[in-house]
Amino acid sequence: MMKNKSTYEIMSPEYIGLTRADESGIVLGKLSGQAAVTSRLKGLGYTLTKEQMADIFIRFKDVADKKKEITDDDLLALITDEVNQPVTLWSLLDLQVVSGTMGLPTATVRLKGPDGQESIGIGMGTGPVDAAYKAIDSIVKVQVDLVDYGMNSVSQGIDAMAITRVVIRPVDQPKQGVTPQGRQFQRVFSGNGADEDVIVGSVRAYISALNKLISYSSASSQVPSRQESGNGAHAQQAVAV
């Protein structure tokens, strides 16, 4: 009887132009449990390990406390942010930003490092994102240039979750590869971050890119250098995604 939705639905979502959340009609929110989230992710084609699911659920509860409903696009953004990430060397613990027209934007960040130790950094910049990045730089101490910065909303509304993507490259480092045409290029590194707070998402993306750069530099220093092929016939840079 419960499987027959006409028993308790006056009209279907499709009747008024909406899309049903799933076959059961269950909407995910702050009261949803891990089993419901796991079931929805399986319906989207994702089978995660217990450890991955635990990480996803922690982020899910954090987002659900701020949003009335969690959409499939929100879940996919969390998958991108939590699962499809490089080896975690540095991770964000806390972030506080002060910005506006009354003074210089200032950010304070608390990071957990590769050794498990926590560090606090403070930065000032032209805006809240710039200040947060400078605070991170004061802790990680890896000099990079920001090559690209972009953001896309994955859902609608004022509480929509956004995915930020940044691309960075190391400063004052020699060319790290050669294209099939013999041109040298400098490797660049990208990172993604998802959050309903665009500043937090931007920080997550920047830390993700830094983790890739540091991991690559560490691995390169332990193996003999060799030529690397570009991603295309006219590649000038290679992005570590």
Coordinates of C-alpha atoms in Angstrom, one line a residue:
M1 CA 0.0 0.0 0.0
M2 CA 2.8 2.4 0.9
K3 CA 4.6 1.6 -2.4
N4 CA 1.6 3.0 -4.3
K5 CA 2.2 6.7 -4.1
S6 CA -1.3 7.6 -5.2
T7 CA -2.4 6.4 -1.7
Y8 CA -0.9 9.4 0.0
E9 CA -0.1 11.9 -2.8
I10 CA -2.8 14.3 -3.9
M11 CA -0.9 15.0 -7.1
S12 CA 2.5 14.0 -8.5
P13 CA 5.4 16.4 -8.7
E14 CA 5.6 15.8 -12.4
Y15 CA 2.0 17.1 -12.7
I16 CA 3.1 20.6 -11.9
G17 CA 6.4 20.5 -13.7
L18 CA 8.7 19.3 -10.9
T19 CA 11.1 16.4 -10.8
R20 CA 10.6 13.7 -8.1
A21 CA 13.5 13.4 -5.7
D22 CA 13.6 9.7 -6.1
E23 CA 11.2 6.8 -6.6
S24 CA 10.2 6.8 -3.0
G25 CA 9.7 10.5 -3.0
I26 CA 11.9 11.0 0.0
V27 CA 13.6 14.4 0.3
L28 CA 16.9 14.5 2.1
G29 CA 17.3 17.1 4.9
K30 CA 18.9 17.6 8.3
L31 CA 16.9 14.7 9.8
S32 CA 18.0 12.2 7.2
G33 CA 20.3 9.4 8.4
Q34 CA 23.3 7.8 6.8
A35 CA 21.3 4.9 5.4
A36 CA 19.1 7.4 3.4
V37 CA 22.1 9.2 2.1
T38 CA 23.9 6.0 1.2
S39 CA 20.7 4.8 -0.6
R40 CA 20.5 8.0 -2.6
L41 CA 24.1 7.8 -3.6
K42 CA 23.7 4.2 -4.8
G43 CA 20.8 5.4 -6.9
L44 CA 23.1 8.0 -8.5
G45 CA 25.6 5.2 -9.3
Y46 CA 28.1 5.6 -6.4
T47 CA 29.1 2.8 -4.1
L48 CA 31.5 4.1 -1.5
T49 CA 33.6 2.5 1.2
K50 CA 32.6 2.9 4.9
E51 CA 35.4 5.5 5.4
Q52 CA 34.3 7.5 2.3
M53 CA 30.7 7.4 3.4
A54 CA 31.6 8.5 6.9
D55 CA 33.4 11.6 5.4
I56 CA 30.5 12.4 3.0
F57 CA 27.9 12.1 5.8
I58 CA 29.8 14.5 8.1
R59 CA 29.8 17.1 5.2
F60 CA 26.1 16.2 4.5
K61 CA 25.0 17.0 8.0
D62 CA 27.0 20.3 8.0
V63 CA 25.3 21.4 4.8
A64 CA 21.9 20.1 5.8
D65 CA 22.0 22.3 9.0
K66 CA 22.1 25.3 6.6
K67 CA 19.8 24.2 3.8
K68 CA 16.2 23.0 3.9
E69 CA 16.6 20.3 1.3
I70 CA 19.7 18.6 -0.2
T71 CA 19.4 18.0 -3.9
D72 CA 21.2 15.4 -6.0
D73 CA 23.4 18.1 -7.4
D74 CA 24.5 19.0 -3.8
L75 CA 25.4 15.3 -3.2
L76 CA 27.4 15.1 -6.4
A77 CA 29.3 18.3 -5.3
L78 CA 30.1 16.7 -2.0
I79 CA 31.3 13.6 -3.8
T80 CA 33.7 15.8 -5.9
D81 CA 34.9 17.6 -2.8
E82 CA 35.4 14.7 -0.5
V83 CA 36.2 11.6 -2.6
N84 CA 37.8 12.8 -5.8
Q85 CA 40.6 14.6 -3.9
P86 CA 44.4 14.1 -3.8
V87 CA 46.3 12.7 -0.8
T88 CA 45.4 15.0 2.1
L89 CA 48.6 16.7 3.4
W90 CA 47.0 20.0 4.6
S91 CA 43.3 20.2 5.6
L92 CA 41.1 23.0 6.6
L93 CA 39.9 23.0 10.2
D94 CA 38.5 26.5 10.7
L95 CA 38.2 29.8 8.8
Q96 CA 37.1 33.3 9.8
V97 CA 37.0 36.2 7.5
V98 CA 36.3 39.9 8.2
S99 CA 35.5 42.0 5.1
G100 CA 33.5 45.0 4.1
T101 CA 33.9 48.7 3.4
M102 CA 35.3 49.7 6.9
G103 CA 38.7 48.2 6.7
L104 CA 41.2 45.9 5.1
P105 CA 39.9 42.3 4.5
T106 CA 41.4 40.0 7.0
A107 CA 41.3 36.2 7.3
T108 CA 42.3 33.7 10.0
V109 CA 42.7 30.0 9.1
R110 CA 43.5 26.9 11.1
L111 CA 45.0 24.0 9.2
K112 CA 46.0 20.5 10.1
G113 CA 49.4 19.6 8.6
P114 CA 51.0 16.4 7.3
D115 CA 52.4 15.7 10.7
G116 CA 49.0 16.1 12.4
Q117 CA 49.9 19.4 14.0
E118 CA 47.6 22.3 13.8
S119 CA 48.7 25.7 12.6
I120 CA 47.1 29.1 12.6
G121 CA 47.8 31.8 10.0
I122 CA 46.5 35.3 9.4
G123 CA 46.4 37.2 6.1
M124 CA 45.3 40.5 4.7
G125 CA 44.4 41.1 1.1
T126 CA 42.3 42.9 -1.5
G127 CA 39.3 40.8 -0.8
P128 CA 38.2 37.9 1.5
V129 CA 39.5 35.2 -0.8
D130 CA 42.8 36.9 -1.3
A131 CA 43.2 37.3 2.4
A132 CA 42.3 33.7 3.1
Y133 CA 44.9 32.5 0.5
K134 CA 47.6 34.7 2.0
A135 CA 46.8 33.3 5.4
I136 CA 47.2 29.7 4.0
D137 CA 50.5 30.8 2.3
S138 CA 51.8 31.9 5.7
I139 CA 51.4 28.4 7.0
V140 CA 52.2 26.2 4.0
K141 CA 55.1 28.4 2.8
V142 CA 54.9 27.3 -0.9
Q143 CA 55.1 30.1 -3.3
V144 CA 52.6 29.8 -6.1
D145 CA 50.9 32.0 -8.8
L146 CA 47.1 31.8 -9.1
V147 CA 46.6 31.0 -12.8
D148 CA 42.8 30.6 -12.9
Y149 CA 39.8 31.0 -10.6
G150 CA 36.2 30.1 -11.4
M151 CA 33.0 29.2 -9.6
N152 CA 29.7 27.5 -10.6
S153 CA 26.5 27.1 -8.7
V154 CA 25.3 23.5 -8.6
S155 CA 21.8 24.3 -7.5
Q156 CA 19.3 27.2 -7.3
G157 CA 18.4 29.6 -4.6
I158 CA 20.2 31.8 -2.1
D159 CA 21.5 28.8 -0.2
A160 CA 22.8 27.1 -3.3
M161 CA 26.0 25.1 -3.1
A162 CA 28.9 26.2 -5.4
I163 CA 31.9 24.5 -6.7
T164 CA 35.1 26.5 -7.0
R165 CA 38.0 25.5 -9.2
V166 CA 41.4 27.1 -9.0
V167 CA 44.6 26.5 -11.0
I168 CA 48.0 27.3 -9.5
R169 CA 51.7 27.0 -10.6
P170 CA 54.9 27.1 -8.6
V171 CA 56.9 30.3 -8.6
D172 CA 60.6 30.3 -9.7
Q173 CA 60.7 26.6 -10.7
P174 CA 62.3 25.3 -13.9
K175 CA 60.2 23.9 -16.8
Q176 CA 58.9 20.5 -15.8
G177 CA 58.0 18.8 -19.1
V178 CA 58.4 18.7 -22.9
T179 CA 55.6 18.5 -25.4
P180 CA 55.8 16.2 -28.5
Q181 CA 56.8 19.3 -30.5
G182 CA 59.8 19.8 -28.2
R183 CA 58.4 22.8 -26.3
Q184 CA 58.9 23.0 -22.6
F185 CA 56.0 23.7 -20.3
Q186 CA 55.5 24.4 -16.6
R187 CA 53.1 22.1 -14.9
V188 CA 50.1 23.6 -13.2
F189 CA 47.8 22.1 -10.6
S190 CA 44.1 22.4 -10.2
G191 CA 41.8 22.0 -7.2
N192 CA 38.1 21.9 -6.5
G193 CA 36.1 22.9 -3.5
A194 CA 32.4 22.7 -2.8
D195 CA 30.5 24.6 -0.1
E196 CA 27.4 26.8 0.3
D197 CA 29.9 29.4 1.6
V198 CA 31.8 30.6 -1.4
I199 CA 34.8 31.7 0.7
V200 CA 35.1 28.2 2.3
G201 CA 34.7 26.6 -1.1
S202 CA 37.5 28.8 -2.4
V203 CA 39.8 27.8 0.4
R204 CA 39.0 24.1 0.0
A205 CA 39.9 24.4 -3.7
Y206 CA 43.2 26.2 -3.0
I207 CA 44.2 23.7 -0.4
S208 CA 43.4 20.8 -2.8
A209 CA 45.6 22.3 -5.5
L210 CA 48.4 22.9 -3.0
N211 CA 48.2 19.3 -1.9
K212 CA 48.6 18.1 -5.5
L213 CA 51.6 20.4 -6.1
I214 CA 53.3 19.4 -2.9
S215 CA 52.7 15.7 -3.6
Y216 CA 54.0 16.0 -7.1
S217 CA 57.1 17.9 -6.0
S218 CA 57.8 15.3 -3.3
A219 CA 57.5 12.4 -5.7
S220 CA 59.6 14.2 -8.4
S221 CA 62.4 14.7 -6.0
Q222 CA 62.6 10.9 -5.4
V223 CA 62.6 9.6 -9.0
P224 CA 64.8 10.4 -12.0
S225 CA 63.4 13.2 -14.2
R226 CA 61.9 12.1 -17.6
Q227 CA 60.1 13.7 -20.5
E228 CA 56.4 13.9 -20.2
S229 CA 53.9 14.1 -23.0
G230 CA 51.4 17.1 -23.2
N231 CA 47.7 16.6 -23.2
G232 CA 47.3 18.0 -26.7
A233 CA 49.1 19.0 -29.9
H234 CA 49.3 22.6 -28.8
A235 CA 49.7 22.1 -25.0
Q236 CA 51.7 24.8 -23.3
Q237 CA 50.9 23.7 -19.8
A238 CA 49.9 20.4 -18.1
V239 CA 47.2 20.5 -15.5
A240 CA 47.4 17.9 -12.7
V241 CA 43.7 17.2 -12.1

